[in-house]
Coordinates of C-alpha atoms in Angstrom, one line a residue:
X1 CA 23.6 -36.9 64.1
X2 CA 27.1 -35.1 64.9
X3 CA 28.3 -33.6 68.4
X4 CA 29.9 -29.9 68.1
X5 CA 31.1 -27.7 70.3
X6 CA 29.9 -23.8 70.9
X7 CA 31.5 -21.0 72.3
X8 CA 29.3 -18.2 73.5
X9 CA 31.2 -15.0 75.4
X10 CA 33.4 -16.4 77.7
X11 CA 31.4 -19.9 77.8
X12 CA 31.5 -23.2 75.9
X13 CA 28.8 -25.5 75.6
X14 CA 30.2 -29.5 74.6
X15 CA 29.0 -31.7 72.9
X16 CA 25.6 -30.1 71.6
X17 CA 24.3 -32.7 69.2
X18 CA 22.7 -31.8 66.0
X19 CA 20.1 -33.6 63.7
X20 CA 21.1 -33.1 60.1
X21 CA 17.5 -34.3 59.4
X22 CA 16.2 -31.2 60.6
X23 CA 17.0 -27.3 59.4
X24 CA 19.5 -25.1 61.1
X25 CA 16.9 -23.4 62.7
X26 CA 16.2 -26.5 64.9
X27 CA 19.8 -26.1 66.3
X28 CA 19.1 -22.4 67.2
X29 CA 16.2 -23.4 68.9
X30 CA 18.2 -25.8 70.9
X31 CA 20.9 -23.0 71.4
X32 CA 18.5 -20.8 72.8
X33 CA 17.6 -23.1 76.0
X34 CA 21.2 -23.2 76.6
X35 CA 21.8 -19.7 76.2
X36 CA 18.6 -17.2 76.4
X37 CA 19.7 -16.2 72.8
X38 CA 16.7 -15.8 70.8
X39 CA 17.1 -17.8 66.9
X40 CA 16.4 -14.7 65.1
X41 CA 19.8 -12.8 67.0
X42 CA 22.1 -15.5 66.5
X43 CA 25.0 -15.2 64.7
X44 CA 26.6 -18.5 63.9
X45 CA 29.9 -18.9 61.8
X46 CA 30.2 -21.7 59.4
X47 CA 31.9 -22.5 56.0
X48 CA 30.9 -19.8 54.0
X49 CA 29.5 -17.3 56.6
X50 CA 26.6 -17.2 58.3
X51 CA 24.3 -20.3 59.4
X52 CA 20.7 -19.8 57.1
X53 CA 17.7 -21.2 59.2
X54 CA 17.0 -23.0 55.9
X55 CA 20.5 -24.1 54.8
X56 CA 21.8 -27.2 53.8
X57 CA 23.7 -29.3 56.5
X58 CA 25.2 -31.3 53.9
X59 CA 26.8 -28.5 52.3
X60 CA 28.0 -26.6 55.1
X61 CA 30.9 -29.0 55.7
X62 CA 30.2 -29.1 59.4
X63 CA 32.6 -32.0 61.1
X64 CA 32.0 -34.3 64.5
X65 CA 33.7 -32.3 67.1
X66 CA 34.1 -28.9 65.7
X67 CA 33.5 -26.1 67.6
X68 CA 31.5 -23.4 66.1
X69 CA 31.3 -19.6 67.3
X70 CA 28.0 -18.1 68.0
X71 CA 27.4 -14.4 68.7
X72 CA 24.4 -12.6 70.1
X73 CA 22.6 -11.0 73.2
X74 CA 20.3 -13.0 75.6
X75 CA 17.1 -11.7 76.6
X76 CA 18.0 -8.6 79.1
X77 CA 16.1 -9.2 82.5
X78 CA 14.4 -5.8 83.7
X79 CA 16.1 -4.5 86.8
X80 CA 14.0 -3.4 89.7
X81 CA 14.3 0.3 90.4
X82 CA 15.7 1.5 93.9
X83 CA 12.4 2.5 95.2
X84 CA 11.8 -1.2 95.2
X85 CA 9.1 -1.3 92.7
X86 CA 8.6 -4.8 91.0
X87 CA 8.5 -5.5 87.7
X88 CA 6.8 -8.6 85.6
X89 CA 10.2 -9.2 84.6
X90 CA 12.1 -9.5 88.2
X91 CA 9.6 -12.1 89.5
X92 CA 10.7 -15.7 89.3
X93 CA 9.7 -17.2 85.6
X94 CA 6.7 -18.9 87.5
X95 CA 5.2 -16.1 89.2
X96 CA 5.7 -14.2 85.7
X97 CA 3.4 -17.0 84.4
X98 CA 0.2 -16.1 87.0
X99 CA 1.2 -12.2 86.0
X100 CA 0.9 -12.2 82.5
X101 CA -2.1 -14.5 82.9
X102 CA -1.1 -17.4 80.5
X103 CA 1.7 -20.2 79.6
X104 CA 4.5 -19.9 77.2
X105 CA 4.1 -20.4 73.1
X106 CA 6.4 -23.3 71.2
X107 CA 8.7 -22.6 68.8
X108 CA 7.6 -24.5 65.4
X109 CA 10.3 -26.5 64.6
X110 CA 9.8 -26.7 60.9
X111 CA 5.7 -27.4 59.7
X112 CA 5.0 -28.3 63.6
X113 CA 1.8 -26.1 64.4
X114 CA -0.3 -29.1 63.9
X115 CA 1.3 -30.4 67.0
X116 CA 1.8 -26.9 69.0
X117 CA -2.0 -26.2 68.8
X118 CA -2.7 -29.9 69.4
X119 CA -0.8 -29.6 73.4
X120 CA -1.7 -26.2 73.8
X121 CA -5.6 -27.3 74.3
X122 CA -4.6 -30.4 75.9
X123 CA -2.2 -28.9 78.1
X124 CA -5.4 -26.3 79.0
X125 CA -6.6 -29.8 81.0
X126 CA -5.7 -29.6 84.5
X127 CA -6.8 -32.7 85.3
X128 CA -4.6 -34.5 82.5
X129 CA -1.7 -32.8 83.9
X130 CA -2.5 -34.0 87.3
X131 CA -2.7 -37.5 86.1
X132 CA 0.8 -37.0 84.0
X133 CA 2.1 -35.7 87.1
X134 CA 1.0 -39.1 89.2
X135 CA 2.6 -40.9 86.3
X136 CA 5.9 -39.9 87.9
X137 CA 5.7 -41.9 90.7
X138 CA 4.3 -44.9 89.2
X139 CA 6.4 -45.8 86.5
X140 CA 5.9 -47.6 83.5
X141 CA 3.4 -50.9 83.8
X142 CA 4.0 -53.9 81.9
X143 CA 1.0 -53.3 79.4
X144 CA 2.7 -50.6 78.2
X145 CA 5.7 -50.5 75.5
X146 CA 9.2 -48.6 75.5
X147 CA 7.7 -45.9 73.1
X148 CA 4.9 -44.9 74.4
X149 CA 6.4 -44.9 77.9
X150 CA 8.4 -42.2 76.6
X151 CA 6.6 -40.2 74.9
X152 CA 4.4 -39.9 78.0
X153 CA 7.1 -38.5 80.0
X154 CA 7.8 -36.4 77.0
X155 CA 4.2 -35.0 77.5
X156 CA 4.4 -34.6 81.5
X157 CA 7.8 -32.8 80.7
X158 CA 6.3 -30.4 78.1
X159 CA 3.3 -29.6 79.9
X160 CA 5.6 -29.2 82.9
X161 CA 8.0 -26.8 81.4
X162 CA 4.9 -24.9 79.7
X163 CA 3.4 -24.0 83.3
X164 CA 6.9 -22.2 84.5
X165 CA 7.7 -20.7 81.7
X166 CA 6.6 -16.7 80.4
X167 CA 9.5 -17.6 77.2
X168 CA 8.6 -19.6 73.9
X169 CA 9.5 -23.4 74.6
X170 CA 11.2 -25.8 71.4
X171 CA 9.4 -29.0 72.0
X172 CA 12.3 -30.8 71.0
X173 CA 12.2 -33.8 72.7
X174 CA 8.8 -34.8 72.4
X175 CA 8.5 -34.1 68.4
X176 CA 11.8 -36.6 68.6
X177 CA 9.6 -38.8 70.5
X178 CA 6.6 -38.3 68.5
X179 CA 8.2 -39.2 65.3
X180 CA 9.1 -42.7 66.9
X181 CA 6.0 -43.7 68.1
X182 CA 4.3 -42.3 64.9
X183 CA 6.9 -42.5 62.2
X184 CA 4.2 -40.7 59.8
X185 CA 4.5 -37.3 61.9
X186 CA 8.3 -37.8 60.3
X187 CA 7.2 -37.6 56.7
X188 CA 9.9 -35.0 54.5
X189 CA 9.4 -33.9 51.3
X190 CA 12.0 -32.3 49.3
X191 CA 14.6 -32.3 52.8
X192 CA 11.3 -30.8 54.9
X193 CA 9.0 -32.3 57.7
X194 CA 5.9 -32.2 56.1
X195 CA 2.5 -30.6 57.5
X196 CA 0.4 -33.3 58.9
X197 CA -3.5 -33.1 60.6
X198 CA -4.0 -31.9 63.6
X199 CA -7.1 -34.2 64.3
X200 CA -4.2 -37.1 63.6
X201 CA -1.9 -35.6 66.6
X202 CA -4.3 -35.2 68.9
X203 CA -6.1 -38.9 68.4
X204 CA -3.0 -40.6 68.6
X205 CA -2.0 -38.6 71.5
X206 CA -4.6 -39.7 73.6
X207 CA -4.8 -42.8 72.6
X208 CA -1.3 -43.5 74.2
X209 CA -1.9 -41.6 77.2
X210 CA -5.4 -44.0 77.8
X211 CA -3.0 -46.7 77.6
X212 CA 0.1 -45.2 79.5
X213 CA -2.2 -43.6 82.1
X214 CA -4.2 -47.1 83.1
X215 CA -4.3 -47.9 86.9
X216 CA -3.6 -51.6 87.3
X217 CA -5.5 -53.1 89.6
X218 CA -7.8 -49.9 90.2
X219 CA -11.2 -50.7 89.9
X220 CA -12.9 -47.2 90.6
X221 CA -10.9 -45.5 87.6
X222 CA -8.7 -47.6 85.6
X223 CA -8.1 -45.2 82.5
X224 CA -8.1 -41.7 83.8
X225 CA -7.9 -40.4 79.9
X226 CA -11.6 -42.3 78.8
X227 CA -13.2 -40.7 82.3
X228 CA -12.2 -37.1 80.9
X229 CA -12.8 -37.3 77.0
X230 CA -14.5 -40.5 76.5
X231 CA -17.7 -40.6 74.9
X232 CA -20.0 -43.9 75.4
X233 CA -22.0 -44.2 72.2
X234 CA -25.0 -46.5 72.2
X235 CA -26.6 -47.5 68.5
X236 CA -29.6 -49.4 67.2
X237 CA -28.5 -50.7 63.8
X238 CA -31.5 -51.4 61.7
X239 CA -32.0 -53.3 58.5
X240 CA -35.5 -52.3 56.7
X241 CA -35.1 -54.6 53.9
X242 CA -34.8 -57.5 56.3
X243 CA -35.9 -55.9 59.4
X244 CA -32.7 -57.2 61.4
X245 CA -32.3 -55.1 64.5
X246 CA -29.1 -55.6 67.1
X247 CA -27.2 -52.9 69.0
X248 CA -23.9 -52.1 70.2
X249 CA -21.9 -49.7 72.5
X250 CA -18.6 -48.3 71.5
X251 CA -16.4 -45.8 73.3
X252 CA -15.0 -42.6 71.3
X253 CA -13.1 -39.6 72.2
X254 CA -15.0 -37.3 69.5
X255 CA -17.9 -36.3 68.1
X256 CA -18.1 -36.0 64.8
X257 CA -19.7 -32.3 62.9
X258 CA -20.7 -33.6 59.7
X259 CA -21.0 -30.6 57.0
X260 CA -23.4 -30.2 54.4
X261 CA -25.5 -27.8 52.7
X262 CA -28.2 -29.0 55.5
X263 CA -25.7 -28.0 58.2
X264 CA -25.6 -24.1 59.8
X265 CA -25.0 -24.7 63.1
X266 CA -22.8 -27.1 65.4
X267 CA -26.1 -28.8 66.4
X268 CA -27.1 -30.4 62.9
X269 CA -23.9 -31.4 62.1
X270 CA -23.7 -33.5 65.2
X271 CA -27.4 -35.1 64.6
X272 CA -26.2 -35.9 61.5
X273 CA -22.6 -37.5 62.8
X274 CA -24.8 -39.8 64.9
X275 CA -26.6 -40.9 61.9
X276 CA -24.9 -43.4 59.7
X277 CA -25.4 -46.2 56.9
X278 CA -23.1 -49.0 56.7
X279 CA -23.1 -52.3 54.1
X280 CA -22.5 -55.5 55.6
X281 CA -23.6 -59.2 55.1
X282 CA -27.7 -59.7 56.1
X283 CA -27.8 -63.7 57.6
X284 CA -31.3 -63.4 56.9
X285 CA -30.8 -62.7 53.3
X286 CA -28.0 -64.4 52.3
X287 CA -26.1 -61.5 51.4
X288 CA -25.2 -57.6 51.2
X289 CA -27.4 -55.4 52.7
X290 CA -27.5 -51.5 53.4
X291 CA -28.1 -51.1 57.8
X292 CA -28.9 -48.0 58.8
X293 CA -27.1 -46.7 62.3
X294 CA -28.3 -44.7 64.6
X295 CA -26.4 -43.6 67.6
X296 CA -27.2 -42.0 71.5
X297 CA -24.5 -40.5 74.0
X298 CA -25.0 -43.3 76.7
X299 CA -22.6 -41.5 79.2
X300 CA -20.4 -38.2 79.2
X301 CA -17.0 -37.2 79.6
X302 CA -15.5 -34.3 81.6
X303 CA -14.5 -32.8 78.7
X304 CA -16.3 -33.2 75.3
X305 CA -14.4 -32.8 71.7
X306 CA -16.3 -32.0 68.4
X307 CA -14.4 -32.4 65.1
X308 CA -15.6 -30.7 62.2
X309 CA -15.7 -33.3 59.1
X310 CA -14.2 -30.7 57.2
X311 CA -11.6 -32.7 54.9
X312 CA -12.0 -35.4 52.4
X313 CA -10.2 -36.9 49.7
X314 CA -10.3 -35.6 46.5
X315 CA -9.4 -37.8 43.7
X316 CA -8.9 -35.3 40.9
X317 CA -6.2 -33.3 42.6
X318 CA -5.1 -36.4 45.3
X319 CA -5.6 -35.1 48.3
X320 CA -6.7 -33.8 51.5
X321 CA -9.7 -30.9 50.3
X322 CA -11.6 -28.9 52.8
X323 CA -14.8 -27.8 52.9
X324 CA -14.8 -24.0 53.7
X325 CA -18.5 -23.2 55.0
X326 CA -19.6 -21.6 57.6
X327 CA -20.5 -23.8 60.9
X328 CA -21.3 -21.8 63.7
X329 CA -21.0 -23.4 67.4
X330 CA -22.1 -21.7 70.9
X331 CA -19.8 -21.2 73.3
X332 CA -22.6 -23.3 75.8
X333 CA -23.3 -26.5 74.2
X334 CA -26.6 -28.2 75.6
X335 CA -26.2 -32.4 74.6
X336 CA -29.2 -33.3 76.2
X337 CA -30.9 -34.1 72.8
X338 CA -28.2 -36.3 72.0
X339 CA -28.5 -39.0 74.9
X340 CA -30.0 -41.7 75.8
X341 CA -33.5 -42.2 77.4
X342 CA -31.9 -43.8 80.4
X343 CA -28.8 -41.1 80.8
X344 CA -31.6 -38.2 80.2
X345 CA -33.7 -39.6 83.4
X346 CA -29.9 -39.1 85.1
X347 CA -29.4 -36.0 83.6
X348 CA -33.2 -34.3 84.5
X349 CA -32.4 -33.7 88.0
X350 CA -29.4 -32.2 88.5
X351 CA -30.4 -29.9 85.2
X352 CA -32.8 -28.9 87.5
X353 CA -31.0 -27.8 90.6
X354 CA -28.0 -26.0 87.8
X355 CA -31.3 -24.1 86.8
X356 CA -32.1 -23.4 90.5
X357 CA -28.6 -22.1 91.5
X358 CA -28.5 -20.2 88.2
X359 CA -31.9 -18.5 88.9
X360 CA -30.8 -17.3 92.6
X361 CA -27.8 -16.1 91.2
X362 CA -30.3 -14.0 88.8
X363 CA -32.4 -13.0 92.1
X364 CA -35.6 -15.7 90.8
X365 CA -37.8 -17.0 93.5
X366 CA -36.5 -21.0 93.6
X367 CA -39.2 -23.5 95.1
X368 CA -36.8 -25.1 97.2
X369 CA -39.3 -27.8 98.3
X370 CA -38.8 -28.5 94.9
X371 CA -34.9 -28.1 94.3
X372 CA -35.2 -30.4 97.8
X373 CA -36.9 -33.3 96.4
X374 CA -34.6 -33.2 93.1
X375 CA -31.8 -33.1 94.8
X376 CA -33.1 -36.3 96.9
X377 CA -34.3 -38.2 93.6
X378 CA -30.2 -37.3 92.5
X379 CA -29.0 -39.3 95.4
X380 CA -31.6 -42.3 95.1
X381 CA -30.4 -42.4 91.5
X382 CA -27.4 -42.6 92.2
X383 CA -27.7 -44.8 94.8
X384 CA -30.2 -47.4 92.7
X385 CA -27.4 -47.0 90.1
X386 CA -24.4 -48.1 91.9
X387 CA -26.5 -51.8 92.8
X388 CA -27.7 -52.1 89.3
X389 CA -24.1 -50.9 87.8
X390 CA -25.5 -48.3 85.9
X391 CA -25.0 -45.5 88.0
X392 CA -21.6 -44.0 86.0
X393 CA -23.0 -42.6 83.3
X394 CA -23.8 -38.6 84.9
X395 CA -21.1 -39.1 87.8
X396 CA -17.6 -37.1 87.5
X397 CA -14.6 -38.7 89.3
X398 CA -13.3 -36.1 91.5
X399 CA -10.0 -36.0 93.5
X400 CA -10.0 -37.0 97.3
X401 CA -11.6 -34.8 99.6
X402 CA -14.0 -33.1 96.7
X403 CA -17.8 -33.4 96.6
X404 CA -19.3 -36.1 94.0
X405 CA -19.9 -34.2 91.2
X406 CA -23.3 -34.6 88.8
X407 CA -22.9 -33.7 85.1
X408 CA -25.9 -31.4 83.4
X409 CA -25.6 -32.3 79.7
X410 CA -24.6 -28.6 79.9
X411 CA -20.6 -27.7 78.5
X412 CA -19.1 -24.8 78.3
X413 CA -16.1 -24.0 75.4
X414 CA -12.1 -24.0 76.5
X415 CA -10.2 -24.7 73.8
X416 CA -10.7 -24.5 69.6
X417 CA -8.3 -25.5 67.5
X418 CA -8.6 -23.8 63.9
X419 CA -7.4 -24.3 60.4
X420 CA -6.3 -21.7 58.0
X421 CA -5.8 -23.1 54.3
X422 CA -7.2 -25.2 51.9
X423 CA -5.8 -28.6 52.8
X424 CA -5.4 -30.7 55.6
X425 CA -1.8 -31.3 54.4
X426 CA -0.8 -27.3 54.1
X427 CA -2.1 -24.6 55.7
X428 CA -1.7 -23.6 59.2
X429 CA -2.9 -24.6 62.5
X430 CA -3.3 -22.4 65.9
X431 CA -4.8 -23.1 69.2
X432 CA -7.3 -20.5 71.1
X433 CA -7.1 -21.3 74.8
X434 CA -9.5 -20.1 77.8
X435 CA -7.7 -19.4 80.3
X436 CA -8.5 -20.2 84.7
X437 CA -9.4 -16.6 84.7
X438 CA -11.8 -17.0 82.0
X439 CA -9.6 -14.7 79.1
X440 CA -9.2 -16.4 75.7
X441 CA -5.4 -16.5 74.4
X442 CA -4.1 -17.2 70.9
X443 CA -1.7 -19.7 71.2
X444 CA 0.2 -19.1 67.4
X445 CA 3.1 -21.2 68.0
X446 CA 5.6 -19.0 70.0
X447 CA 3.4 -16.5 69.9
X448 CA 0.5 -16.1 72.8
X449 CA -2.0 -13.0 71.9
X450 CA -5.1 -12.2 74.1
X451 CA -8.3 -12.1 72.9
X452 CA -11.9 -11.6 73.0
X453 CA -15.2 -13.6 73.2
X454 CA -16.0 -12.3 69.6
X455 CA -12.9 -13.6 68.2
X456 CA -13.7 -16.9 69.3
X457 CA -17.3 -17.0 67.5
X458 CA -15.8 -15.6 64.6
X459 CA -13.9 -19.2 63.8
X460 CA -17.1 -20.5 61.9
X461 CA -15.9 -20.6 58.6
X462 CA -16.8 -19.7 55.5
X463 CA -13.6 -18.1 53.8
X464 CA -10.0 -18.6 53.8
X465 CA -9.8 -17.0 57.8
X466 CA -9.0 -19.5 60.7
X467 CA -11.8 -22.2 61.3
X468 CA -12.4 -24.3 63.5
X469 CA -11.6 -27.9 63.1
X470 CA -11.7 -29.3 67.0
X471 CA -13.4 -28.0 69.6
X472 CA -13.2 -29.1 73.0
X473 CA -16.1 -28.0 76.2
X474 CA -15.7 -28.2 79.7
X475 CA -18.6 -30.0 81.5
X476 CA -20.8 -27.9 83.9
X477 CA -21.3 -30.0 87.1
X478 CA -23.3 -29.8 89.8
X479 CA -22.0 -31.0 93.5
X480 CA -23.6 -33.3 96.1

């Protein structure tokens, strides 16, 4: 790391550090938040001419404490005309976000689109910005280490700047953050950050926001990440050759889409995620023994992720192969089939007032008598459930003031997160985003492009096009 100087026009900018480590281009990108100079019009002079995006720092001759002369033209602000008309351009940057109807892009800084698409769905969260906003205030806890403290703030920060911004955003700090945590996001080969997996980023992302985001002492919602993504898995493991039976409940974040030639739609591939075999040690017959697993949602999250199983290791060729075929998912996913016996006898009423309020809205004659008594046996359930401590499971955690809220099994899609390429290790990665007013954007890295509900179904798979790899839904609740 050296410290230069810059001189810009009539200004100077001390002590600008830069990260041999990293290309040239990485440096523009940090000159462009101090300048409004986009990289691609920046004309930097070093030893030899021009600074490359891809050159060599090491060659360049570049000294602690140089000063360095950059030329270019900062992105021009539209005037407003005398008749007082007013322009997209002449709003303040955060009304230009509500008029242009989505959030700014992020620069890749060098094989980084695995992380850009990875915060672009997440940052589509409100309610995980609200509680990285609350994290402000209370500080770090003493559960939580230096490094993951940080790279929450990073996160807050990012998703901060992101929601006043209309301009492309280098994510500079929290990729330097990111790298410390997770030293493996910091992998080079040949002098270059290497591509890494998405599915990676956003895993260990949330794990360290479950454990930076904890309430101490808060026994009504202690980890504000598991109540939005976390998934409560209950599973009958079975023996037949001994006829052992036990069960267990674990807590995920995903879903797993397991693909095979059985496997069209989003549907199978999630019966057969929920079905596994696993070899462990049989007391009853003294040794090794092949258990079959067998798993039920046992309780839902606000927001439910699916990954596609589409990469495994390939020994001929060493790594990370894809499987290209075509999945396709709905853009209303109905998990019903999925639970448990005892979350489905939660989940049958308020299905049935969802399908009440949906059929008025269709101008359908609604027993209300009917929708009446539902709506009552909701409430007893509830009500039995909070003595017997099992009442969790189909309740949403709203913020003060709001209606308890009654999940439906019933999601419907926000964000997908597609792969283009043939490895997990190459390729690229892009976000698609649904925006509050219910438009679908592209997030490309700096580059946010509207689209349509067509282009979204069109991510299945099944060719060398973008396809999807996570997929995240958006719980449809009902209120009390």
């Amino acid at each position: 790391m050296i410290t230069v100087s810059v001189k810009w026009q009539k200004e100077i900018f001390k002590e600008v550090e830069i990260d041999t480590t990293q290309s040239p281009y990485v440096f523009k990108c940090q000159l462009y938040d101090l300048t409004g100079v986009p990289p691609e019009r920046q004309k930097i002079m070093v030893k030899g001419g021009l600074l490359k995006d891809d050159a060599d720092w090491s060659t360049l001759g570049v000294k602690e404490g140089q000063k360095l002369m950059m030329m270019g033209t900062a992105d021009e602000v539209v005037k407003s005309p005398e008749k007082g008309t007013v322009f997209v351009e002449d709003l303040p940057e955060e009304e230009q976000v509500v008029a242009v109807g989505h959030t700014a892009g992020l620069f890749n800084l060098g094989n980084t689109c695995y992380m850009n698409s990875t915060l672009q769905c997440l940052h589509s969260v409100p309610e995980l910005k609200s509680a990285l906003i609350k994290y402000s205030h209370s500080g770090r806890n003493n559960d939580v280490d230096q490094s993951s403290h940080m790279l929450t703030i990073a996160t807050r920060d990012l998703f901060n700047e992101l929601d006043k911004s209309v301009k492309p955003v280098a994510p500079m700090q929290f990729w330097m953050v990111l790298r410390k945590k997770y030293p493996q996001f910091g992998q080079l080969h040949n002098g270059v950050f290497m591509q890494q997996d998405a599915e990676e980023c956003w895993t260990q992302l949330l794990y360290t926001l479950s454990q930076s985001l904890r309430s101490p002492g808060s026994s009504e919602n202690p980890d504000a990440v598991k109540a939005l993504f976390g998934i409560e898995l209950i599973s009958r493991i079975h023996c037949q050759e001994s006829n052992e039976e036990s069960s267990e409940t674990e807590s995920v974040y995903s879903l797993k889409c397991h693909i095979s030639q059985e496997v069209n739609h989003l549907h199978e591939g999630i019966k057969q995620g929920l079905k596994s075999e696993l070899e462990k040690a049989s007391p009853a017959l003294g040794r090794s023994a092949t258990y079959l697993k067998e798993s039920r949602i046992n309780a839902l999250p606000r927001y439910l992720t699916v990954q596609f199983v589409r990469f495994f290791w390939k020994r001929e060729s060493n790594q990370k192969a894809k499987i290209l075929r075509k999945v396709d998912y709905p853009l209303e996913l109905d998990v019903y089939d999925f639970c448990s016996d005892d979350l489905r006898k939660k989940l049958d009423a308020p299905r049935q007032i969802l399908r009440n309020e949906e059929g008025k809205k269709l101008g359908l004659k609604v027993n209300e008598k009917s929708s009446g008594q539902k709506e009552n046996d909701v409430k007893m359930s509830d009500a039995e459930g909070s003595l017997n401590g099992e009442g969790e499971s189909s309740v949403v955690p709203m913020d003060e003031g709001e209606k308890e809220a009654q999940m439906t099994g019933i999601y419907d899609l926000v964000a997908v997160l597609t792969h283009k390429g043939r490895s997990a290790d190459s390729g690229h990665y892009v976000g698609w985003v649904k925006q509050e007013n219910g438009k679908w954007i592209e997030f490309d890295d700096d580059n946010p492009k509207p689209k349509i509900e067509d282009d979204i179904t069109r991510l299945s798979g099944g060719g060398d096009w973008h396809m999807a790899y996570i997929i995240m839904y958006k719980a449809r609740v009902v209120s009390l």
